[in-house]
Short mmCIF file of C-alpha atoms and ligand atoms in Angstrom, two decimals:
data_model
loop_
_atom_site.label_atom_id
_atom_site.label_comp_id
_atom_site.label_asym_id
_atom_site.label_seq_id
_atom_site.Cartn_x
_atom_site.Cartn_y
_atom_site.Cartn_z
CA UNK X 1 -17.48 -1.63 23.04
CA UNK X 2 -18.64 -0.84 20.19
CA UNK X 3 -19.93 -2.98 17.78
CA UNK X 4 -19.26 -1.20 13.64
CA UNK X 5 -22.23 -1.26 11.23
CA UNK X 6 -23.49 0.06 7.49
CA UNK X 7 -25.41 2.77 9.44
CA UNK X 8 -22.48 4.76 12.03
CA UNK X 9 -19.29 3.57 10.82
CA UNK X 10 -17.43 7.06 9.74
CA UNK X 11 -15.35 5.98 6.74
CA UNK X 12 -13.41 9.02 7.04
CA UNK X 13 -11.78 8.56 10.03
CA UNK X 14 -9.26 7.35 11.95
CA UNK X 15 -10.33 6.45 14.47
CA UNK X 16 -12.84 3.76 12.59
CA UNK X 17 -9.52 1.55 11.55
CA UNK X 18 -8.72 1.19 15.75
CA UNK X 19 -10.90 -0.87 16.31
CA UNK X 20 -10.10 -4.86 16.96
CA UNK X 21 -9.28 -6.66 13.19
CA UNK X 22 -11.93 -8.76 13.81
CA UNK X 23 -14.98 -5.67 13.83
CA UNK X 24 -14.03 -4.52 11.62
CA UNK X 25 -14.28 -7.73 9.31
CA UNK X 26 -17.70 -8.14 10.36
CA UNK X 27 -17.95 -3.97 9.74
CA UNK X 28 -17.26 -5.22 6.25
CA UNK X 29 -19.16 -7.85 6.22
CA UNK X 30 -22.29 -5.54 6.67
CA UNK X 31 -21.82 -3.25 4.56
CA UNK X 32 -21.08 -6.45 1.86
CA UNK X 33 -24.76 -7.92 2.90
CA UNK X 34 -26.44 -4.89 3.97
CA UNK X 35 -25.66 -2.06 1.40
CA UNK X 36 -22.48 -3.31 -1.54
CA UNK X 37 -23.18 -0.05 -3.21
CA UNK X 38 -23.09 2.31 0.05
CA UNK X 39 -24.06 6.35 0.47
CA UNK X 40 -21.55 7.38 2.64
CA UNK X 41 -22.19 10.33 4.99
CA UNK X 42 -21.36 11.96 8.15
CA UNK X 43 -23.85 13.59 9.89
CA UNK X 44 -22.76 16.87 12.01
CA UNK X 45 -19.63 16.97 9.76
CA UNK X 46 -19.38 19.30 7.05
CA UNK X 47 -17.62 16.12 4.56
CA UNK X 48 -19.11 15.77 1.79
CA UNK X 49 -21.04 12.01 1.37
CA UNK X 50 -19.27 9.34 -0.92
CA UNK X 51 -20.49 5.48 -2.40
CA UNK X 52 -18.45 2.91 -0.43
CA UNK X 53 -17.61 -0.30 -2.82
CA UNK X 54 -17.23 -2.90 -0.94
CA UNK X 55 -18.27 -6.03 -2.84
CA UNK X 56 -14.81 -7.64 -4.71
CA UNK X 57 -16.61 -7.64 -8.21
CA UNK X 58 -17.65 -3.97 -7.73
CA UNK X 59 -14.51 -3.12 -7.08
CA UNK X 60 -12.42 -4.33 -10.10
CA UNK X 61 -15.14 -2.88 -12.65
CA UNK X 62 -14.19 0.22 -10.47
CA UNK X 63 -10.80 0.14 -11.20
CA UNK X 64 -10.77 -1.69 -14.62
CA UNK X 65 -12.11 1.22 -15.77
CA UNK X 66 -9.79 4.89 -15.86
CA UNK X 67 -12.98 6.27 -18.70
CA UNK X 68 -16.15 6.93 -16.53
CA UNK X 69 -14.00 7.28 -12.73
CA UNK X 70 -10.65 9.31 -13.52
CA UNK X 71 -7.77 10.05 -10.72
CA UNK X 72 -6.90 13.07 -11.48
CA UNK X 73 -8.93 14.28 -8.97
CA UNK X 74 -7.03 12.01 -5.71
CA UNK X 75 -6.92 8.90 -5.49
CA UNK X 76 -7.08 8.61 -1.97
CA UNK X 77 -10.59 10.05 0.57
CA UNK X 78 -7.91 12.55 1.53
CA UNK X 79 -8.04 14.40 -1.98
CA UNK X 80 -11.19 12.78 -3.09
CA UNK X 81 -12.50 15.03 -0.76
CA UNK X 82 -10.10 18.47 -0.30
CA UNK X 83 -11.39 18.44 -4.16
CA UNK X 84 -8.70 17.38 -5.82
CA UNK X 85 -4.39 16.23 -5.94
CA UNK X 86 -1.79 18.82 -6.97
CA UNK X 87 0.04 16.24 -8.66
CA UNK X 88 -2.87 16.08 -11.07
CA UNK X 89 -1.87 15.26 -14.42
CA UNK X 90 2.71 14.64 -13.57
CA UNK X 91 2.91 12.64 -11.22
CA UNK X 92 0.75 8.67 -12.37
CA UNK X 93 -1.41 7.25 -9.57
CA UNK X 94 -3.03 11.07 -10.72
CA UNK X 95 -3.15 11.55 -14.49
CA UNK X 96 -4.86 9.19 -16.82
CA UNK X 97 -5.58 9.31 -19.90
CA UNK X 98 -2.69 8.74 -22.61
CA UNK X 99 -0.34 11.03 -20.31
CA UNK X 100 -1.01 8.55 -17.91
CA UNK X 101 -0.46 5.53 -20.21
CA UNK X 102 2.97 6.87 -21.97
CA UNK X 103 4.60 8.06 -18.48
CA UNK X 104 3.49 3.84 -17.36
CA UNK X 105 5.20 2.67 -20.29
CA UNK X 106 8.15 4.76 -19.54
CA UNK X 107 8.34 3.47 -15.99
CA UNK X 108 7.56 0.12 -16.91
CA UNK X 109 10.25 -0.27 -18.64
CA UNK X 110 12.19 0.94 -15.46
CA UNK X 111 10.93 -1.85 -12.87
CA UNK X 112 10.89 -4.43 -14.92
CA UNK X 113 12.05 -7.20 -13.41
CA UNK X 114 15.68 -7.65 -15.76
CA UNK X 115 16.30 -4.26 -14.25
CA UNK X 116 15.69 -4.71 -10.38
CA UNK X 117 17.72 -7.62 -9.94
CA UNK X 118 20.46 -6.57 -8.04
CA UNK X 119 18.12 -4.19 -6.41
CA UNK X 120 16.17 -7.50 -4.98
CA UNK X 121 19.47 -9.51 -3.56
CA UNK X 122 19.88 -6.81 -2.05
CA UNK X 123 16.67 -7.37 -1.03
CA UNK X 124 17.34 -10.69 0.01
CA UNK X 125 20.86 -10.27 2.33
CA UNK X 126 19.31 -7.11 4.02
CA UNK X 127 16.71 -8.94 6.00
CA UNK X 128 18.30 -11.75 6.20
CA UNK X 129 20.72 -10.69 7.48
CA UNK X 130 19.15 -7.98 10.11
CA UNK X 131 16.83 -11.09 10.43
CA UNK X 132 19.29 -13.47 12.33
CA UNK X 133 20.19 -9.91 14.09
CA UNK X 134 16.72 -10.66 15.58
CA UNK X 135 16.83 -13.64 16.44
CA UNK X 136 20.37 -13.16 18.51
CA UNK X 137 19.22 -9.96 20.54
CA UNK X 138 15.78 -12.14 20.85
CA UNK X 139 14.20 -9.79 21.40
CA UNK X 140 13.18 -7.21 19.62
CA UNK X 141 10.76 -4.29 17.92
CA UNK X 142 10.05 -6.01 14.26
CA UNK X 143 8.65 -2.31 13.48
CA UNK X 144 11.90 -0.58 14.02
CA UNK X 145 14.23 -2.94 14.21
CA UNK X 146 14.22 -5.09 11.62
CA UNK X 147 10.83 -4.02 8.63
CA UNK X 148 11.24 -0.33 8.78
CA UNK X 149 14.67 -0.78 7.10
CA UNK X 150 14.11 -3.37 4.10
CA UNK X 151 11.19 -1.38 2.07
CA UNK X 152 13.01 2.20 2.12
CA UNK X 153 16.87 1.09 1.60
CA UNK X 154 14.65 -1.18 -1.16
CA UNK X 155 13.58 2.51 -2.86
CA UNK X 156 16.70 4.32 -2.37
CA UNK X 157 19.09 1.54 -4.60
CA UNK X 158 16.11 1.71 -6.92
CA UNK X 159 16.75 5.72 -7.26
CA UNK X 160 20.14 5.30 -6.06
CA UNK X 161 19.76 7.75 -3.40
CA UNK X 162 22.96 8.12 -1.65
CA UNK X 163 23.75 5.84 1.77
CA UNK X 164 24.09 9.48 3.44
CA UNK X 165 20.82 11.21 2.97
CA UNK X 166 18.46 8.09 3.69
CA UNK X 167 18.13 8.00 6.82
CA UNK X 168 16.76 11.78 6.32
CA UNK X 169 14.82 10.70 3.08
CA UNK X 170 13.00 7.93 5.91
CA UNK X 171 12.22 10.03 8.86
CA UNK X 172 10.14 12.55 5.45
CA UNK X 173 8.09 10.00 4.69
CA UNK X 174 7.13 8.88 8.23
CA UNK X 175 5.52 12.17 8.60
CA UNK X 176 4.92 13.08 4.77
CA UNK X 177 1.81 10.24 4.92
CA UNK X 178 1.54 8.32 7.83
CA UNK X 179 0.51 10.57 10.92
CA UNK X 180 1.48 6.91 12.60
CA UNK X 181 0.71 9.04 15.73
CA UNK X 182 -2.63 10.07 16.91
CA UNK X 183 -2.97 13.57 17.19
CA UNK X 184 0.94 13.98 14.40
CA UNK X 185 0.22 16.95 13.39
CA UNK X 186 -0.97 17.95 9.52
CA UNK X 187 1.68 21.40 9.20
CA UNK X 188 4.46 19.10 10.13
CA UNK X 189 3.04 16.58 6.96
CA UNK X 190 2.83 19.03 4.35
CA UNK X 191 6.16 20.56 5.48
CA UNK X 192 7.69 16.99 4.96
CA UNK X 193 6.15 16.65 1.47
CA UNK X 194 8.12 19.67 0.05
CA UNK X 195 10.68 19.48 1.68
CA UNK X 196 11.54 15.14 -0.42
CA UNK X 197 10.10 17.45 -3.35
CA UNK X 198 12.59 19.87 -2.79
CA UNK X 199 15.56 17.16 -2.61
CA UNK X 200 14.33 15.13 -5.71
CA UNK X 201 14.07 18.74 -7.51
CA UNK X 202 18.12 18.68 -6.49
CA UNK X 203 18.53 15.02 -6.78
CA UNK X 204 17.43 15.76 -10.37
CA UNK X 205 19.57 18.10 -11.38
CA UNK X 206 22.65 16.33 -10.38
CA UNK X 207 21.17 12.74 -12.25
CA UNK X 208 20.90 15.02 -15.73
CA UNK X 209 24.80 15.42 -16.16
CA UNK X 210 25.43 12.42 -14.45
CA UNK X 211 23.85 9.79 -15.37
CA UNK X 212 23.61 5.81 -13.07
CA UNK X 213 22.22 2.72 -13.82
CA UNK X 214 18.84 4.61 -11.62
CA UNK X 215 15.25 4.93 -11.65
CA UNK X 216 16.12 8.16 -11.09
CA UNK X 217 18.70 8.37 -14.42
CA UNK X 218 15.95 6.96 -16.69
CA UNK X 219 12.92 9.79 -15.42
CA UNK X 220 15.43 12.19 -16.42
CA UNK X 221 17.23 11.26 -19.10
CA UNK X 222 14.20 9.37 -21.01
CA UNK X 223 11.70 11.12 -24.03
CA UNK X 224 7.73 10.92 -24.66
CA UNK X 225 8.17 12.10 -27.95
CA UNK X 226 11.23 13.33 -28.32
CA UNK X 227 11.19 15.84 -25.07
CA UNK X 228 11.54 15.72 -21.40
CA UNK X 229 9.95 14.62 -19.18
CA UNK X 230 9.21 18.37 -17.32
CA UNK X 231 10.45 17.95 -13.79
CA UNK X 232 7.40 18.38 -12.04
CA UNK X 233 7.00 14.44 -13.08
CA UNK X 234 9.67 13.86 -12.43
CA UNK X 235 9.72 15.18 -8.55
CA UNK X 236 6.91 14.14 -7.99
CA UNK X 237 7.33 9.98 -9.32
CA UNK X 238 9.84 9.44 -7.25
CA UNK X 239 7.53 11.41 -4.95
CA UNK X 240 4.79 8.81 -5.45
CA UNK X 241 7.60 5.25 -5.69
CA UNK X 242 8.49 6.69 -1.78
CA UNK X 243 5.85 6.93 -0.51
CA UNK X 244 3.31 3.20 -2.79
CA UNK X 245 6.76 1.63 -1.80
CA UNK X 246 7.60 1.93 1.76
CA UNK X 247 5.01 1.95 3.89
CA UNK X 248 2.97 -0.44 2.41
CA UNK X 249 5.29 -2.77 2.38
CA UNK X 250 6.73 -2.33 5.74
CA UNK X 251 3.31 -2.51 6.74
CA UNK X 252 2.69 -5.39 5.16
CA UNK X 253 5.21 -7.11 7.02
CA UNK X 254 4.82 -6.06 10.51
CA UNK X 255 1.32 -7.41 10.43
CA UNK X 256 2.32 -10.56 8.42
CA UNK X 257 4.79 -11.67 11.27
CA UNK X 258 2.28 -10.06 13.96
CA UNK X 259 -0.45 -12.62 11.98
CA UNK X 260 1.93 -15.96 12.48
CA UNK X 261 1.87 -15.56 16.01
CA UNK X 262 -2.09 -15.42 15.90
CA UNK X 263 -0.99 -18.73 13.45
CA UNK X 264 0.69 -20.77 15.71
CA UNK X 265 -0.24 -23.11 13.02
CA UNK X 266 0.40 -21.90 9.81
CA UNK X 267 3.91 -21.20 10.74
CA UNK X 268 5.03 -24.75 10.90
CA UNK X 269 3.01 -25.30 7.43
CA UNK X 270 5.65 -22.88 6.28
CA UNK X 271 8.41 -23.95 8.72
CA UNK X 272 7.97 -26.96 7.86
CA UNK X 273 8.12 -26.20 3.29
CA UNK X 274 3.60 -27.62 3.12
CA UNK X 275 3.35 -24.06 1.84
CA UNK X 276 5.16 -21.99 -0.47
CA UNK X 277 6.68 -18.85 -0.25
CA UNK X 278 5.56 -17.80 -3.33
CA UNK X 279 1.26 -18.99 -1.58
CA UNK X 280 1.87 -17.05 1.82
CA UNK X 281 3.71 -14.27 0.33
CA UNK X 282 -0.63 -14.15 -1.87
CA UNK X 283 -2.05 -14.96 1.26
CA UNK X 284 -0.69 -12.50 3.53
CA UNK X 285 -1.11 -9.34 1.17
CA UNK X 286 -4.44 -10.65 0.70
CA UNK X 287 -5.03 -11.47 5.05
CA UNK X 288 -3.04 -7.78 6.34
CA UNK X 289 -5.25 -5.72 2.72
CA UNK X 290 -1.80 -2.76 3.83
CA UNK X 291 -4.15 0.39 1.84
CA UNK X 292 -7.71 -0.08 2.77
CA UNK X 293 -9.05 2.04 -0.02
CA UNK X 294 -7.93 3.90 -2.50
CA UNK X 295 -11.21 6.18 -5.68
CA UNK X 296 -11.72 7.83 -8.04
CA UNK X 297 -13.91 10.97 -9.53
CA UNK X 298 -17.56 9.30 -11.06
CA UNK X 299 -16.92 10.72 -14.82
CA UNK X 300 -20.19 10.31 -16.50
CA UNK X 301 -23.41 8.88 -14.88
CA UNK X 302 -23.03 5.17 -14.52
CA UNK X 303 -25.12 1.88 -13.06
CA UNK X 304 -23.06 -0.35 -10.41
CA UNK X 305 -25.71 -2.98 -8.28
CA UNK X 306 -28.85 -1.61 -9.26
CA UNK X 307 -27.95 1.42 -7.88
CA UNK X 308 -26.66 5.63 -10.15
CA UNK X 309 -23.49 6.82 -9.45
CA UNK X 310 -23.63 11.11 -10.55
CA UNK X 311 -20.89 12.50 -12.46
CA UNK X 312 -18.75 14.25 -10.25
CA UNK X 313 -20.17 11.82 -7.46
CA UNK X 314 -16.58 10.78 -5.86
CA UNK X 315 -16.77 6.39 -5.51
CA UNK X 316 -14.09 4.67 -2.96
CA UNK X 317 -12.81 0.80 -3.03
CA UNK X 318 -11.89 -0.57 -0.02
CA UNK X 319 -9.48 -3.50 -0.97
CA UNK X 320 -9.72 -4.43 2.66
CA UNK X 321 -13.92 -5.90 2.35
CA UNK X 322 -13.24 -6.98 -1.44
CA UNK X 323 -10.01 -9.15 -0.34
CA UNK X 324 -12.48 -11.22 2.09
CA UNK X 325 -15.68 -11.13 -0.09
CA UNK X 326 -17.16 -15.08 0.43
CA UNK X 327 -18.69 -14.48 -2.94
CA UNK X 328 -14.85 -14.86 -3.76
CA UNK X 329 -12.81 -16.18 -1.01
CA UNK X 330 -13.76 -20.02 0.52
CA UNK X 331 -13.81 -18.74 4.46
CA UNK X 332 -12.46 -15.43 3.74
CA UNK X 333 -11.74 -15.05 7.86
CA UNK X 334 -9.24 -17.79 7.94
CA UNK X 335 -5.74 -17.38 7.45
CA UNK X 336 -4.94 -20.23 5.52
CA UNK X 337 -1.59 -19.23 3.41
CA UNK X 338 -2.53 -22.05 1.73
CA UNK X 339 -5.07 -20.36 -0.69
CA UNK X 340 -5.73 -20.88 -3.62
CA UNK X 341 -6.75 -19.88 -6.54
CA UNK X 342 -6.19 -15.55 -4.19
CA UNK X 343 -7.55 -13.41 -6.93
CA UNK X 344 -6.66 -10.67 -3.74
CA UNK X 345 -6.37 -6.81 -4.94
CA UNK X 346 -4.46 -5.26 -2.43
CA UNK X 347 -2.35 -4.09 -5.76
CA UNK X 348 -5.20 -2.85 -7.69
CA UNK X 349 -6.00 -4.27 -10.49
CA UNK X 350 -5.81 -2.66 -14.15
CA UNK X 351 -4.66 0.31 -16.13
CA UNK X 352 -3.45 1.39 -12.19
CA UNK X 353 -2.41 -1.14 -11.52
CA UNK X 354 0.79 -1.91 -8.90
CA UNK X 355 4.47 -1.44 -10.96
CA UNK X 356 5.75 -1.92 -7.10
CA UNK X 357 4.12 -5.86 -6.91
CA UNK X 358 6.70 -7.45 -8.06
CA UNK X 359 9.35 -5.32 -5.70
CA UNK X 360 6.67 -5.88 -2.86
CA UNK X 361 6.53 -9.04 -3.17
CA UNK X 362 9.56 -10.32 -3.11
CA UNK X 363 10.47 -7.78 0.75
CA UNK X 364 7.63 -10.73 1.77
CA UNK X 365 8.85 -12.85 0.29
CA UNK X 366 12.65 -12.45 1.19
CA UNK X 367 10.95 -12.26 5.53
CA UNK X 368 8.92 -15.09 4.93
CA UNK X 369 12.33 -17.09 3.76
CA UNK X 370 14.64 -15.42 6.58
CA UNK X 371 11.70 -15.95 9.28
CA UNK X 372 11.92 -19.91 7.82
CA UNK X 373 15.57 -19.87 7.94
CA UNK X 374 16.16 -18.48 11.48
CA UNK X 375 13.60 -18.55 13.65
CA UNK X 376 12.42 -21.78 16.19
CA UNK X 377 9.65 -19.73 17.37
CA UNK X 378 8.37 -16.03 17.33
CA UNK X 379 5.54 -14.58 20.54
CA UNK X 380 4.59 -10.84 21.51
CA UNK X 381 7.07 -9.19 23.56
CA UNK X 382 4.06 -6.25 23.78
CA UNK X 383 1.41 -4.56 22.65
CA UNK X 384 1.26 -3.33 18.96
CA UNK X 385 0.82 -0.36 18.58
CA UNK X 386 -1.43 0.49 15.61
CA UNK X 387 -0.82 3.63 13.05
CA UNK X 388 -4.08 5.65 12.87
CA UNK X 389 -5.17 6.44 9.27
CA UNK X 390 -8.06 6.38 7.08
CA UNK X 391 -6.11 4.73 4.24
CA UNK X 392 -2.84 2.69 6.24
CA UNK X 393 -3.67 0.19 7.88
CA UNK X 394 -0.77 -1.78 10.27
CA UNK X 395 1.48 -1.25 13.03
CA UNK X 396 4.30 1.58 13.66
CA UNK X 397 5.03 -0.59 16.95
CA UNK X 398 5.08 -4.57 17.59
CA UNK X 399 6.91 -5.57 20.11
CA UNK X 400 8.84 -9.68 19.53
CA UNK X 401 10.96 -12.12 21.56
CA UNK X 402 12.35 -14.97 18.33
CA UNK X 403 14.07 -17.70 19.11
CA UNK X 404 16.23 -19.62 17.18
CA UNK X 405 16.36 -21.95 15.10
CA UNK X 406 20.30 -23.19 15.72
C1 HEM U 501 0.21 1.86 -6.75
C2 HEM U 501 -0.53 -1.28 -3.38
C3 HEM U 501 4.66 -1.68 -2.76
C4 HEM U 501 4.98 2.04 -6.32
C5 HEM U 501 -0.31 0.94 -5.91
C6 HEM U 501 -1.62 0.68 -5.88
C7 HEM U 501 -2.29 -0.24 -5.40
C8 HEM U 501 -0.68 -0.50 -4.52
C9 HEM U 501 -3.79 -0.74 -4.27
C10 HEM U 501 -3.50 1.00 -7.27
C11 HEM U 501 -4.17 2.97 -6.75
C12 HEM U 501 -5.20 2.96 -7.40
O1 HEM U 501 -5.72 2.34 -7.81
O2 HEM U 501 -5.49 4.69 -7.32
C13 HEM U 501 1.22 -0.75 -2.83
C14 HEM U 501 0.64 -2.74 -1.52
C15 HEM U 501 2.38 -2.81 -1.79
C16 HEM U 501 2.80 -1.71 -3.03
C17 HEM U 501 0.14 -2.74 -0.97
C18 HEM U 501 2.63 -3.33 -0.94
C19 HEM U 501 2.45 -5.34 -0.38
C20 HEM U 501 4.67 -0.55 -4.30
C21 HEM U 501 6.22 -0.52 -4.87
C22 HEM U 501 6.36 0.32 -5.62
C23 HEM U 501 4.68 -0.29 -5.61
C24 HEM U 501 7.19 -1.88 -3.60
C25 HEM U 501 7.84 1.36 -6.12
C26 HEM U 501 8.96 1.15 -5.97
C27 HEM U 501 3.27 2.14 -6.93
C28 HEM U 501 3.46 2.90 -8.06
C29 HEM U 501 2.10 3.70 -8.11
C30 HEM U 501 1.37 2.71 -7.09
C31 HEM U 501 4.47 4.38 -8.48
C32 HEM U 501 0.79 4.11 -9.01
C33 HEM U 501 0.54 3.26 -10.44
C34 HEM U 501 -0.88 3.81 -11.57
O3 HEM U 501 -1.35 4.73 -11.31
O4 HEM U 501 0.02 3.45 -12.92
N1 HEM U 501 0.16 0.74 -5.51
N2 HEM U 501 2.01 -0.73 -3.82
N3 HEM U 501 4.30 -0.16 -5.25
N4 HEM U 501 2.86 1.63 -6.60
FE1 HEM U 501 2.19 0.49 -5.12
#
C-alpha cells in the first residue's frame, strides 16, 4: 500500500483520491501539520504549480475575500491550470465585483425559501417514494435507483424543464462534469457541455415569450439597472445551477448512505430520534465534503500563514481538509451525527457561498427522513464504485440491501 504524503501526493491526479478514506484523512492531517500553506508542484509533468490551503481558518480567509482572490480565472483546479473559464464575467461562480453582486441578488430572489417551498415538497414526496420502492425490492443500487433520481428532478422543477427532456439532461450533465468512470472521454465532456448550453438557449427563448413560475423565467424576464440579462448570462447560469446542484447533492446522499452503513451506532441514533435530522444533515455534509476543493487566482501579493502568495498565483482551498481540521472540530475523524457546533465549509463561505444550500440540505434531510421511516437495517451488498475526479468525491454505484421497518 502506498502512503500519500505531502511530498508525493499529486492533487491534480484523480487517482490520488481513489485511496481509502482513512488514507486521505491521514494525508490531509499531514498537510495541516507539516505544510498548511503548501506550494504544490508535480515533478516531471508540465503542470503549473499552485498553493494548497488545508486549514479551516486559511480556507475561510480566502473564501471571504473576493477582492484579493478572484474566481474570474476559474474556480476549480482544472480551469485555473488551463488558464481560465470561458464563462468568466457571465456565470455567477466565475464572476466577481459588481456584476457578481447584481447577478447573485437576482438569483437569490429566485432561490428564496418561500419560492422553493413547492420544489422542496416535490423533493420530499419523490424521495419517500423512491426509498419505499427500494425497500420493497430489498436489494438496490442506492446510487442508480434512488439518489440519481432526486437532484436532477429537483433542478428540472426549479428551472421549469419539461418532463420529457429530463433523462437526456441527466445523461448530458453526467458526461459534462463527473468523468465518473476511469477513461471517460474529455471530448465527450466538451460536446455534452455545448449541448447543455444549446438546450438552455432554446428553452430560454420559449420562456421569454411565455414565462412561467420558474427560475429560467425569472432569468429571462428580469432586468438589472433596466437592462435584461444577456443571452449568455441566462444560459451560463442555467448551466451553473444544473452542474452545481446535481452531482454535489447526489454524491452527498450516496456517501451519506454509505457512512450510515459503516457506522451502525450512528444509524441507531438517527433511527431512535436521539439526533435530529437537521443536525445529521450537517454532519453528513462535513463528513462527505462532496466538493473537495475550490480555487482562486491571487490578485495582489498577500501573506497567509507566514508564506507569500504572489499576484497571479493559483490557490486551492481544500474543503475535504478544512472540514477535518482538529483546531475547529473535536475528534474530526469520528462520524458524529449529533456534532455541535458544526461549522463546516461544505457549501463554501462568503460572497460565493452556495445559493443552493437550502435545497441541498432539504434533499439530504428528505433522504434521512425516508430512511428513518421505512428502513430497519441497511447493509452493503457489493463493492461501491468510486468516481474519478480531483474535484468531486463520492460513488457512482452503491449496492445495498434494505430491510423494511414494517
Ligand atoms: C456555489 C457546494 C448544492 C448552485 C457553491 C460553492 C460550494 C458549493 C462549496 C462555493 C464555490 C466557490 O466558492 O467557488 C455545494 C454542495 C451542494 C450544493 C456541497 C449539495 C450538497 C447546490 C444546489 C444548487 C447549487 C442544489 C442549485 C440548485 C450553486 C451555484 C453556486 C454554488 C449557482 C455559485 C454561487 C456564486 O458563485 O455566487 N456550491 N452546492 N449548489 N452552488 Fe452549490
